[in-house]
Amino acid sequence: MKTNKVILPGSTICILGGGQLGKMSLIAAHQLGYHTIVWTQGGDAPAVEMATYRFAAPFTDNNTFASVCHLADVITTEWENIPIWLLEKFEAAGKLVRPSSKIMAIAQSRRAEKEFAESIGANPVPWVFVKAGDSLPAAATTLDFPIIIKTDRLGYDGKGQTSIYNVLEVPDTMPVDVVIEKRIDLKGEFSILVARNSNDEITVSPAVKNTHEEGILRRSKWPNEFSDSEFETEAQNIVIKMAETLELEGILAVEFFVSTNNELFFNEMAPRPHNSFHGSIDAAYTSQFEQHIRAICGCRLGSLNFHSKFTMTNIIGNELNYWLLEDACLPVIHGKLHIHGKNEIEPKRKMGFFNKLSK
Ligand code: ADP
Ligand code: MG
């Protein structure tokens, strides 16, 4: 649904989900003079303490739903797996949901994302969808090995993915829907962030280069070898087309691969703040979180350009102690440290990040 409504400071923004992306969006919302609501289902939720109103209840809870309807002027998400039925229920109740349930539904399924990307002329890596219980080997042989099997839904930080190097290793079936992708040799990976508001205003970021370790984002860097390249321009055109086609009201981060033989591929998209743009808090004229709030409120957009060079390094698991306590970090600690404030440290869990800036 296209709506032109502007939400001014003093109004109330509801964020569904309680993770670090919500926390940083809330900080930006308060900085711009908004009141906020967080609705989480409980658990270790760093966003909760930032909000004006806090609800910890299952998403099926009708009392919380009624309270949010009463208090909120606009509803957004920080987690792409918020149930679509909940977003549709808010929309049916006449509430503004930005980005819309339609966009969120696409981002919840790798198949839907790839089909959408193809529909606007972007190029995903060769892929095939296999329904739960259907034969995998038959589908896998339509692609060149090696391949990666990814769950269609709910994957993140490399979870739900298996790389397979020959047909004998392919499982007969999977208990859930999957996509199989050709595993390509990467020259590199980058992401682009686009913002669009209900007045058709669009801004696009430069390409931020991403380096992964064990499927988890480790570093994001700007500038990089893709800066001012044809890959960057082509990818920017793709994400602008995506934002226009979806009538996006909010921000959308899109991940791209560049292969060793210089082909550009669409990887995946997320209609929310994205880890690879955490550097924007300290290095961009407008951070991705502020841009998210401006975009969902129908305000004029800022600039996603960077005024400083940066490398963002994720702090994972018990590396937190290194950054906070150990002498070894002293040569590199001059920068901006951001700690998410999660109660439990777990291996492979993102605990914070460090922005190293330079001129
Ligand atoms: P997640 O939701 O976990 O971010 P991705 O599909 O983005 O899932 O995969 C995580 C990382 O795994 C990618 O950023 C890339 O480094 C690697 N990867 C995923 N798919 C492929 C592929 N088809 N070819 C090569 N590398 C891949
Ligand atoms: Mg990814």
PDB file of N, CA, C and O in Angstrom, residues 264-330:
ATOM      1  N   LEU A 264      29.155 -10.024 -11.925  1.00  0.00           N
ATOM      2  CA  LEU A 264      28.465  -9.507 -10.745  1.00  0.00           C
ATOM      3  C   LEU A 264      27.227 -10.356 -10.493  1.00  0.00           C
ATOM      4  O   LEU A 264      26.439 -10.597 -11.408  1.00  0.00           O
ATOM      5  N   PHE A 265      27.075 -10.826  -9.241  1.00  0.00           N
ATOM      6  CA  PHE A 265      25.900 -11.623  -8.883  1.00  0.00           C
ATOM      7  C   PHE A 265      25.172 -11.000  -7.698  1.00  0.00           C
ATOM      8  O   PHE A 265      25.804 -10.532  -6.740  1.00  0.00           O
ATOM      9  N   PHE A 266      23.830 -11.044  -7.741  1.00  0.00           N
ATOM     10  CA  PHE A 266      23.016 -10.709  -6.570  1.00  0.00           C
ATOM     11  C   PHE A 266      23.128 -11.872  -5.590  1.00  0.00           C
ATOM     12  O   PHE A 266      23.006 -13.034  -5.991  1.00  0.00           O
ATOM     13  N   ASN A 267      23.363 -11.593  -4.294  1.00  0.00           N
ATOM     14  CA  ASN A 267      23.340 -12.664  -3.303  1.00  0.00           C
ATOM     15  C   ASN A 267      22.041 -12.643  -2.498  1.00  0.00           C
ATOM     16  O   ASN A 267      21.201 -13.515  -2.655  1.00  0.00           O
ATOM     17  N   GLU A 268      21.849 -11.640  -1.646  1.00  0.00           N
ATOM     18  CA  GLU A 268      20.611 -11.586  -0.878  1.00  0.00           C
ATOM     19  C   GLU A 268      20.311 -10.163  -0.463  1.00  0.00           C
ATOM     20  O   GLU A 268      21.149  -9.277  -0.605  1.00  0.00           O
ATOM     21  N   MET A 269      19.099  -9.963   0.069  1.00  0.00           N
ATOM     22  CA  MET A 269      18.687  -8.609   0.448  1.00  0.00           C
ATOM     23  C   MET A 269      18.022  -8.613   1.807  1.00  0.00           C
ATOM     24  O   MET A 269      17.469  -9.630   2.229  1.00  0.00           O
ATOM     25  N   ALA A 270      18.105  -7.470   2.491  1.00  0.00           N
ATOM     26  CA  ALA A 270      17.504  -7.352   3.815  1.00  0.00           C
ATOM     27  C   ALA A 270      16.898  -5.955   3.947  1.00  0.00           C
ATOM     28  O   ALA A 270      17.613  -4.965   3.833  1.00  0.00           O
ATOM     29  N   PRO A 271      15.572  -5.869   4.170  1.00  0.00           N
ATOM     30  CA  PRO A 271      14.929  -4.550   4.247  1.00  0.00           C
ATOM     31  C   PRO A 271      15.017  -3.969   5.658  1.00  0.00           C
ATOM     32  O   PRO A 271      14.020  -3.745   6.353  1.00  0.00           O
ATOM     33  N   ARG A 272      16.239  -3.740   6.101  1.00  0.00           N
ATOM     34  CA  ARG A 272      16.510  -3.297   7.478  1.00  0.00           C
ATOM     35  C   ARG A 272      17.974  -2.869   7.541  1.00  0.00           C
ATOM     36  O   ARG A 272      18.722  -3.093   6.589  1.00  0.00           O
ATOM     37  N   PRO A 273      18.396  -2.275   8.687  1.00  0.00           N
ATOM     38  CA  PRO A 273      19.824  -1.997   8.823  1.00  0.00           C
ATOM     39  C   PRO A 273      20.633  -3.288   8.678  1.00  0.00           C
ATOM     40  O   PRO A 273      20.132  -4.376   8.977  1.00  0.00           O
ATOM     41  N   HIS A 274      21.872  -3.143   8.230  1.00  0.00           N
ATOM     42  CA  HIS A 274      22.673  -4.336   7.904  1.00  0.00           C
ATOM     43  C   HIS A 274      24.041  -4.180   8.540  1.00  0.00           C
ATOM     44  O   HIS A 274      24.622  -3.095   8.543  1.00  0.00           O
ATOM     45  N   ASN A 275      24.559  -5.291   9.043  1.00  0.00           N
ATOM     46  CA  ASN A 275      25.843  -5.293   9.740  1.00  0.00           C
ATOM     47  C   ASN A 275      26.957  -4.613   8.928  1.00  0.00           C
ATOM     48  O   ASN A 275      27.810  -3.920   9.479  1.00  0.00           O
ATOM     49  N   SER A 276      26.930  -4.764   7.612  1.00  0.00           N
ATOM     50  CA  SER A 276      28.028  -4.228   6.809  1.00  0.00           C
ATOM     51  C   SER A 276      28.032  -2.693   6.789  1.00  0.00           C
ATOM     52  O   SER A 276      29.019  -2.091   6.381  1.00  0.00           O
ATOM     53  N   PHE A 277      26.933  -2.073   7.237  1.00  0.00           N
ATOM     54  CA  PHE A 277      26.874  -0.602   7.259  1.00  0.00           C
ATOM     55  C   PHE A 277      26.992  -0.038   8.674  1.00  0.00           C
ATOM     56  O   PHE A 277      26.679   1.134   8.902  1.00  0.00           O
ATOM     57  N   HIS A 278      27.480  -0.829   9.612  1.00  0.00           N
ATOM     58  CA  HIS A 278      27.673  -0.289  10.964  1.00  0.00           C
ATOM     59  C   HIS A 278      28.749   0.809  10.961  1.00  0.00           C
ATOM     60  O   HIS A 278      28.737   1.691  11.814  1.00  0.00           O
ATOM     61  N   GLY A 279      29.650   0.759  10.004  1.00  0.00           N
ATOM     62  CA  GLY A 279      30.648   1.820   9.881  1.00  0.00           C
ATOM     63  C   GLY A 279      30.005   3.187   9.647  1.00  0.00           C
ATOM     64  O   GLY A 279      30.588   4.226   9.958  1.00  0.00           O
ATOM     65  N   SER A 280      28.772   3.179   9.112  1.00  0.00           N
ATOM     66  CA  SER A 280      28.115   4.457   8.787  1.00  0.00           C
ATOM     67  C   SER A 280      27.829   5.281  10.038  1.00  0.00           C
ATOM     68  O   SER A 280      27.665   6.496   9.941  1.00  0.00           O
ATOM     69  N   ILE A 281      27.762   4.661  11.200  1.00  0.00           N
ATOM     70  CA  ILE A 281      27.500   5.441  12.433  1.00  0.00           C
ATOM     71  C   ILE A 281      28.601   6.483  12.624  1.00  0.00           C
ATOM     72  O   ILE A 281      28.322   7.623  12.975  1.00  0.00           O
ATOM     73  N   ASP A 282      29.824   6.070  12.382  1.00  0.00           N
ATOM     74  CA  ASP A 282      30.943   6.979  12.642  1.00  0.00           C
ATOM     75  C   ASP A 282      31.517   7.601  11.374  1.00  0.00           C
ATOM     76  O   ASP A 282      32.199   8.616  11.456  1.00  0.00           O
ATOM     77  N   ALA A 283      31.276   6.986  10.210  1.00  0.00           N
ATOM     78  CA  ALA A 283      31.985   7.427   9.002  1.00  0.00           C
ATOM     79  C   ALA A 283      31.093   8.037   7.927  1.00  0.00           C
ATOM     80  O   ALA A 283      31.610   8.592   6.960  1.00  0.00           O
ATOM     81  N   ALA A 284      29.747   7.962   8.075  1.00  0.00           N
ATOM     82  CA  ALA A 284      28.871   8.519   7.030  1.00  0.00           C
ATOM     83  C   ALA A 284      28.244   9.823   7.509  1.00  0.00           C
ATOM     84  O   ALA A 284      28.095  10.046   8.711  1.00  0.00           O
ATOM     85  N   TYR A 285      27.833  10.646   6.552  1.00  0.00           N
ATOM     86  CA  TYR A 285      27.139  11.883   6.936  1.00  0.00           C
ATOM     87  C   TYR A 285      25.843  11.541   7.662  1.00  0.00           C
ATOM     88  O   TYR A 285      25.477  12.171   8.652  1.00  0.00           O
ATOM     89  N   THR A 286      25.121  10.528   7.167  1.00  0.00           N
ATOM     90  CA  THR A 286      23.912  10.054   7.834  1.00  0.00           C
ATOM     91  C   THR A 286      24.083   8.563   8.055  1.00  0.00           C
ATOM     92  O   THR A 286      24.361   7.832   7.111  1.00  0.00           O
ATOM     93  N   SER A 287      23.914   8.104   9.293  1.00  0.00           N
ATOM     94  CA  SER A 287      24.102   6.674   9.549  1.00  0.00           C
ATOM     95  C   SER A 287      22.935   5.896   8.956  1.00  0.00           C
ATOM     96  O   SER A 287      21.850   6.445   8.717  1.00  0.00           O
ATOM     97  N   GLN A 288      23.142   4.597   8.752  1.00  0.00           N
ATOM     98  CA  GLN A 288      22.050   3.781   8.215  1.00  0.00           C
ATOM     99  C   GLN A 288      20.851   3.774   9.164  1.00  0.00           C
ATOM    100  O   GLN A 288      19.708   3.644   8.725  1.00  0.00           O
ATOM    101  N   PHE A 289      21.105   3.937  10.466  1.00  0.00           N
ATOM    102  CA  PHE A 289      19.999   3.881  11.438  1.00  0.00           C
ATOM    103  C   PHE A 289      19.161   5.158  11.351  1.00  0.00           C
ATOM    104  O   PHE A 289      17.930   5.113  11.365  1.00  0.00           O
ATOM    105  N   GLU A 290      19.853   6.299  11.253  1.00  0.00           N
ATOM    106  CA  GLU A 290      19.132   7.554  11.081  1.00  0.00           C
ATOM    107  C   GLU A 290      18.377   7.548   9.748  1.00  0.00           C
ATOM    108  O   GLU A 290      17.220   7.982   9.663  1.00  0.00           O
ATOM    109  N   GLN A 291      19.012   7.014   8.725  1.00  0.00           N
ATOM    110  CA  GLN A 291      18.364   6.954   7.411  1.00  0.00           C
ATOM    111  C   GLN A 291      17.114   6.069   7.459  1.00  0.00           C
ATOM    112  O   GLN A 291      16.086   6.395   6.852  1.00  0.00           O
ATOM    113  N   HIS A 292      17.215   4.971   8.193  1.00  0.00           N
ATOM    114  CA  HIS A 292      16.065   4.068   8.394  1.00  0.00           C
ATOM    115  C   HIS A 292      14.901   4.851   9.008  1.00  0.00           C
ATOM    116  O   HIS A 292      13.765   4.817   8.510  1.00  0.00           O
ATOM    117  N   ILE A 293      15.191   5.603  10.067  1.00  0.00           N
ATOM    118  CA  ILE A 293      14.131   6.350  10.756  1.00  0.00           C
ATOM    119  C   ILE A 293      13.578   7.451   9.841  1.00  0.00           C
ATOM    120  O   ILE A 293      12.363   7.609   9.695  1.00  0.00           O
ATOM    121  N   ARG A 294      14.471   8.192   9.194  1.00  0.00           N
ATOM    122  CA  ARG A 294      13.989   9.241   8.282  1.00  0.00           C
ATOM    123  C   ARG A 294      13.097   8.645   7.205  1.00  0.00           C
ATOM    124  O   ARG A 294      12.057   9.208   6.860  1.00  0.00           O
ATOM    125  N   ALA A 295      13.538   7.497   6.652  1.00  0.00           N
ATOM    126  CA  ALA A 295      12.800   6.908   5.521  1.00  0.00           C
ATOM    127  C   ALA A 295      11.425   6.407   5.957  1.00  0.00           C
ATOM    128  O   ALA A 295      10.433   6.653   5.264  1.00  0.00           O
ATOM    129  N   ILE A 296      11.343   5.726   7.093  1.00  0.00           N
ATOM    130  CA  ILE A 296      10.017   5.196   7.496  1.00  0.00           C
ATOM    131  C   ILE A 296       9.093   6.320   7.957  1.00  0.00           C
ATOM    132  O   ILE A 296       7.882   6.149   7.976  1.00  0.00           O
ATOM    133  N   CYS A 297       9.666   7.470   8.334  1.00  0.00           N
ATOM    134  CA  CYS A 297       8.834   8.583   8.787  1.00  0.00           C
ATOM    135  C   CYS A 297       8.467   9.524   7.644  1.00  0.00           C
ATOM    136  O   CYS A 297       7.759  10.503   7.846  1.00  0.00           O
ATOM    137  N   GLY A 298       8.949   9.241   6.453  1.00  0.00           N
ATOM    138  CA  GLY A 298       8.615  10.092   5.302  1.00  0.00           C
ATOM    139  C   GLY A 298       9.342  11.424   5.324  1.00  0.00           C
ATOM    140  O   GLY A 298       8.923  12.379   4.666  1.00  0.00           O
ATOM    141  N   CYS A 299      10.452  11.503   6.101  1.00  0.00           N
ATOM    142  CA  CYS A 299      11.235  12.747   6.151  1.00  0.00           C
ATOM    143  C   CYS A 299      12.250  12.760   5.011  1.00  0.00           C
ATOM    144  O   CYS A 299      12.519  11.730   4.396  1.00  0.00           O
ATOM    145  N   ARG A 300      12.828  13.934   4.762  1.00  0.00           N
ATOM    146  CA  ARG A 300      13.881  14.041   3.764  1.00  0.00           C
ATOM    147  C   ARG A 300      15.031  13.128   4.164  1.00  0.00           C
ATOM    148  O   ARG A 300      15.337  12.973   5.348  1.00  0.00           O
ATOM    149  N   LEU A 301      15.683  12.540   3.169  1.00  0.00           N
ATOM    150  CA  LEU A 301      16.762  11.597   3.439  1.00  0.00           C
ATOM    151  C   LEU A 301      18.093  12.326   3.527  1.00  0.00           C
ATOM    152  O   LEU A 301      18.300  13.348   2.873  1.00  0.00           O
ATOM    153  N   GLY A 302      18.998  11.758   4.343  1.00  0.00           N
ATOM    154  CA  GLY A 302      20.354  12.302   4.422  1.00  0.00           C
ATOM    155  C   GLY A 302      21.249  11.657   3.371  1.00  0.00           C
ATOM    156  O   GLY A 302      20.774  10.995   2.444  1.00  0.00           O
ATOM    157  N   SER A 303      22.541  11.856   3.551  1.00  0.00           N
ATOM    158  CA  SER A 303      23.496  11.306   2.585  1.00  0.00           C
ATOM    159  C   SER A 303      24.175  10.071   3.162  1.00  0.00           C
ATOM    160  O   SER A 303      24.709  10.098   4.269  1.00  0.00           O
ATOM    161  N   LEU A 304      24.139   9.003   2.384  1.00  0.00           N
ATOM    162  CA  LEU A 304      24.831   7.773   2.792  1.00  0.00           C
ATOM    163  C   LEU A 304      26.282   7.762   2.330  1.00  0.00           C
ATOM    164  O   LEU A 304      26.930   6.723   2.363  1.00  0.00           O
ATOM    165  N   ASN A 305      26.789   8.918   1.906  1.00  0.00           N
ATOM    166  CA  ASN A 305      28.215   8.967   1.541  1.00  0.00           C
ATOM    167  C   ASN A 305      29.076   9.014   2.798  1.00  0.00           C
ATOM    168  O   ASN A 305      28.627   9.445   3.858  1.00  0.00           O
ATOM    169  N   PHE A 306      30.323   8.593   2.651  1.00  0.00           N
ATOM    170  CA  PHE A 306      31.242   8.525   3.792  1.00  0.00           C
ATOM    171  C   PHE A 306      32.163   9.731   3.794  1.00  0.00           C
ATOM    172  O   PHE A 306      32.713  10.107   2.758  1.00  0.00           O
ATOM    173  N   HIS A 307      32.344  10.343   4.970  1.00  0.00           N
ATOM    174  CA  HIS A 307      33.296  11.455   5.092  1.00  0.00           C
ATOM    175  C   HIS A 307      34.660  10.962   5.540  1.00  0.00           C
ATOM    176  O   HIS A 307      35.637  11.698   5.501  1.00  0.00           O
ATOM    177  N   SER A 308      34.740   9.713   6.018  1.00  0.00           N
ATOM    178  CA  SER A 308      36.016   9.159   6.476  1.00  0.00           C
ATOM    179  C   SER A 308      36.163   7.745   5.946  1.00  0.00           C
ATOM    180  O   SER A 308      35.172   7.050   5.733  1.00  0.00           O
ATOM    181  N   LYS A 309      37.396   7.346   5.771  1.00  0.00           N
ATOM    182  CA  LYS A 309      37.658   5.945   5.433  1.00  0.00           C
ATOM    183  C   LYS A 309      37.438   5.108   6.686  1.00  0.00           C
ATOM    184  O   LYS A 309      37.738   5.572   7.790  1.00  0.00           O
ATOM    185  N   PHE A 310      36.932   3.901   6.514  1.00  0.00           N
ATOM    186  CA  PHE A 310      36.732   3.084   7.715  1.00  0.00           C
ATOM    187  C   PHE A 310      36.919   1.600   7.446  1.00  0.00           C
ATOM    188  O   PHE A 310      36.753   1.124   6.317  1.00  0.00           O
ATOM    189  N   THR A 311      37.271   0.905   8.525  1.00  0.00           N
ATOM    190  CA  THR A 311      37.155  -0.556   8.561  1.00  0.00           C
ATOM    191  C   THR A 311      36.348  -0.893   9.799  1.00  0.00           C
ATOM    192  O   THR A 311      36.691  -0.476  10.910  1.00  0.00           O
ATOM    193  N   MET A 312      35.226  -1.587   9.606  1.00  0.00           N
ATOM    194  CA  MET A 312      34.420  -2.066  10.712  1.00  0.00           C
ATOM    195  C   MET A 312      34.780  -3.527  10.969  1.00  0.00           C
ATOM    196  O   MET A 312      34.777  -4.327  10.037  1.00  0.00           O
ATOM    197  N   THR A 313      35.144  -3.841  12.207  1.00  0.00           N
ATOM    198  CA  THR A 313      35.473  -5.227  12.557  1.00  0.00           C
ATOM    199  C   THR A 313      34.448  -5.733  13.562  1.00  0.00           C
ATOM    200  O   THR A 313      34.232  -5.089  14.605  1.00  0.00           O
ATOM    201  N   ASN A 314      33.812  -6.842  13.256  1.00  0.00           N
ATOM    202  CA  ASN A 314      32.869  -7.417  14.217  1.00  0.00           C
ATOM    203  C   ASN A 314      33.605  -8.044  15.391  1.00  0.00           C
ATOM    204  O   ASN A 314      34.661  -8.666  15.222  1.00  0.00           O
ATOM    205  N   ILE A 315      33.051  -7.886  16.576  1.00  0.00           N
ATOM    206  CA  ILE A 315      33.580  -8.517  17.789  1.00  0.00           C
ATOM    207  C   ILE A 315      32.697  -9.720  18.073  1.00  0.00           C
ATOM    208  O   ILE A 315      31.488  -9.576  18.268  1.00  0.00           O
ATOM    209  N   ILE A 316      33.310 -10.892  18.029  1.00  0.00           N
ATOM    210  CA  ILE A 316      32.530 -12.131  18.033  1.00  0.00           C
ATOM    211  C   ILE A 316      32.879 -12.967  19.264  1.00  0.00           C
ATOM    212  O   ILE A 316      34.056 -13.119  19.614  1.00  0.00           O
ATOM    213  N   GLY A 317      31.858 -13.492  19.929  1.00  0.00           N
ATOM    214  CA  GLY A 317      32.054 -14.392  21.072  1.00  0.00           C
ATOM    215  C   GLY A 317      32.915 -13.750  22.141  1.00  0.00           C
ATOM    216  O   GLY A 317      32.756 -12.572  22.472  1.00  0.00           O
ATOM    217  N   ASN A 318      33.873 -14.512  22.686  1.00  0.00           N
ATOM    218  CA  ASN A 318      34.627 -13.977  23.816  1.00  0.00           C
ATOM    219  C   ASN A 318      35.761 -13.028  23.415  1.00  0.00           C
ATOM    220  O   ASN A 318      36.562 -12.635  24.260  1.00  0.00           O
ATOM    221  N   GLU A 319      35.797 -12.582  22.139  1.00  0.00           N
ATOM    222  CA  GLU A 319      36.745 -11.526  21.758  1.00  0.00           C
ATOM    223  C   GLU A 319      36.459 -10.207  22.476  1.00  0.00           C
ATOM    224  O   GLU A 319      37.291  -9.301  22.484  1.00  0.00           O
ATOM    225  N   LEU A 320      35.297 -10.118  23.071  1.00  0.00           N
ATOM    226  CA  LEU A 320      34.921  -8.912  23.823  1.00  0.00           C
ATOM    227  C   LEU A 320      36.000  -8.545  24.836  1.00  0.00           C
ATOM    228  O   LEU A 320      36.361  -7.372  24.981  1.00  0.00           O
ATOM    229  N   ASN A 321      36.524  -9.538  25.521  1.00  0.00           N
ATOM    230  CA  ASN A 321      37.532  -9.256  26.549  1.00  0.00           C
ATOM    231  C   ASN A 321      38.773  -8.620  25.949  1.00  0.00           C
ATOM    232  O   ASN A 321      39.370  -7.730  26.549  1.00  0.00           O
ATOM    233  N   TYR A 322      39.152  -9.093  24.770  1.00  0.00           N
ATOM    234  CA  TYR A 322      40.332  -8.538  24.102  1.00  0.00           C
ATOM    235  C   TYR A 322      40.168  -7.027  23.924  1.00  0.00           C
ATOM    236  O   TYR A 322      41.050  -6.241  24.257  1.00  0.00           O
ATOM    237  N   TRP A 323      39.013  -6.627  23.400  1.00  0.00           N
ATOM    238  CA  TRP A 323      38.810  -5.212  23.072  1.00  0.00           C
ATOM    239  C   TRP A 323      38.658  -4.340  24.315  1.00  0.00           C
ATOM    240  O   TRP A 323      38.919  -3.140  24.283  1.00  0.00           O
ATOM    241  N   LEU A 324      38.225  -4.955  25.395  1.00  0.00           N
ATOM    242  CA  LEU A 324      37.949  -4.154  26.591  1.00  0.00           C
ATOM    243  C   LEU A 324      39.089  -4.150  27.598  1.00  0.00           C
ATOM    244  O   LEU A 324      39.269  -3.178  28.315  1.00  0.00           O
ATOM    245  N   LEU A 325      39.834  -5.258  27.664  1.00  0.00           N
ATOM    246  CA  LEU A 325      40.708  -5.431  28.816  1.00  0.00           C
ATOM    247  C   LEU A 325      42.179  -5.638  28.500  1.00  0.00           C
ATOM    248  O   LEU A 325      43.028  -5.347  29.334  1.00  0.00           O
ATOM    249  N   GLU A 326      42.500  -6.165  27.314  1.00  0.00           N
ATOM    250  CA  GLU A 326      43.861  -6.676  27.157  1.00  0.00           C
ATOM    251  C   GLU A 326      44.832  -5.653  26.564  1.00  0.00           C
ATOM    252  O   GLU A 326      44.458  -4.852  25.701  1.00  0.00           O
ATOM    253  N   ASP A 327      46.069  -5.704  27.028  1.00  0.00           N
ATOM    254  CA  ASP A 327      47.107  -4.806  26.515  1.00  0.00           C
ATOM    255  C   ASP A 327      47.256  -4.954  25.001  1.00  0.00           C
ATOM    256  O   ASP A 327      47.555  -3.985  24.304  1.00  0.00           O
ATOM    257  N   ALA A 328      47.056  -6.179  24.503  1.00  0.00           N
ATOM    258  CA  ALA A 328      47.293  -6.455  23.088  1.00  0.00           C
ATOM    259  C   ALA A 328      46.442  -5.576  22.178  1.00  0.00           C
ATOM    260  O   ALA A 328      46.793  -5.338  21.023  1.00  0.00           O
ATOM    261  N   CYS A 329      45.336  -5.075  22.674  1.00  0.00           N
ATOM    262  CA  CYS A 329      44.467  -4.258  21.805  1.00  0.00           C
ATOM    263  C   CYS A 329      44.938  -2.816  21.731  1.00  0.00           C
ATOM    264  O   CYS A 329      44.470  -2.051  20.890  1.00  0.00           O
ATOM    265  N   LEU A 330      45.892  -2.413  22.580  1.00  0.00           N
ATOM    266  CA  LEU A 330      46.245  -0.989  22.659  1.00  0.00           C
ATOM    267  C   LEU A 330      46.709  -0.382  21.327  1.00  0.00           C
ATOM    268  O   LEU A 330      46.308   0.735  21.001  1.00  0.00           O
TER     269      LEU A 330
END
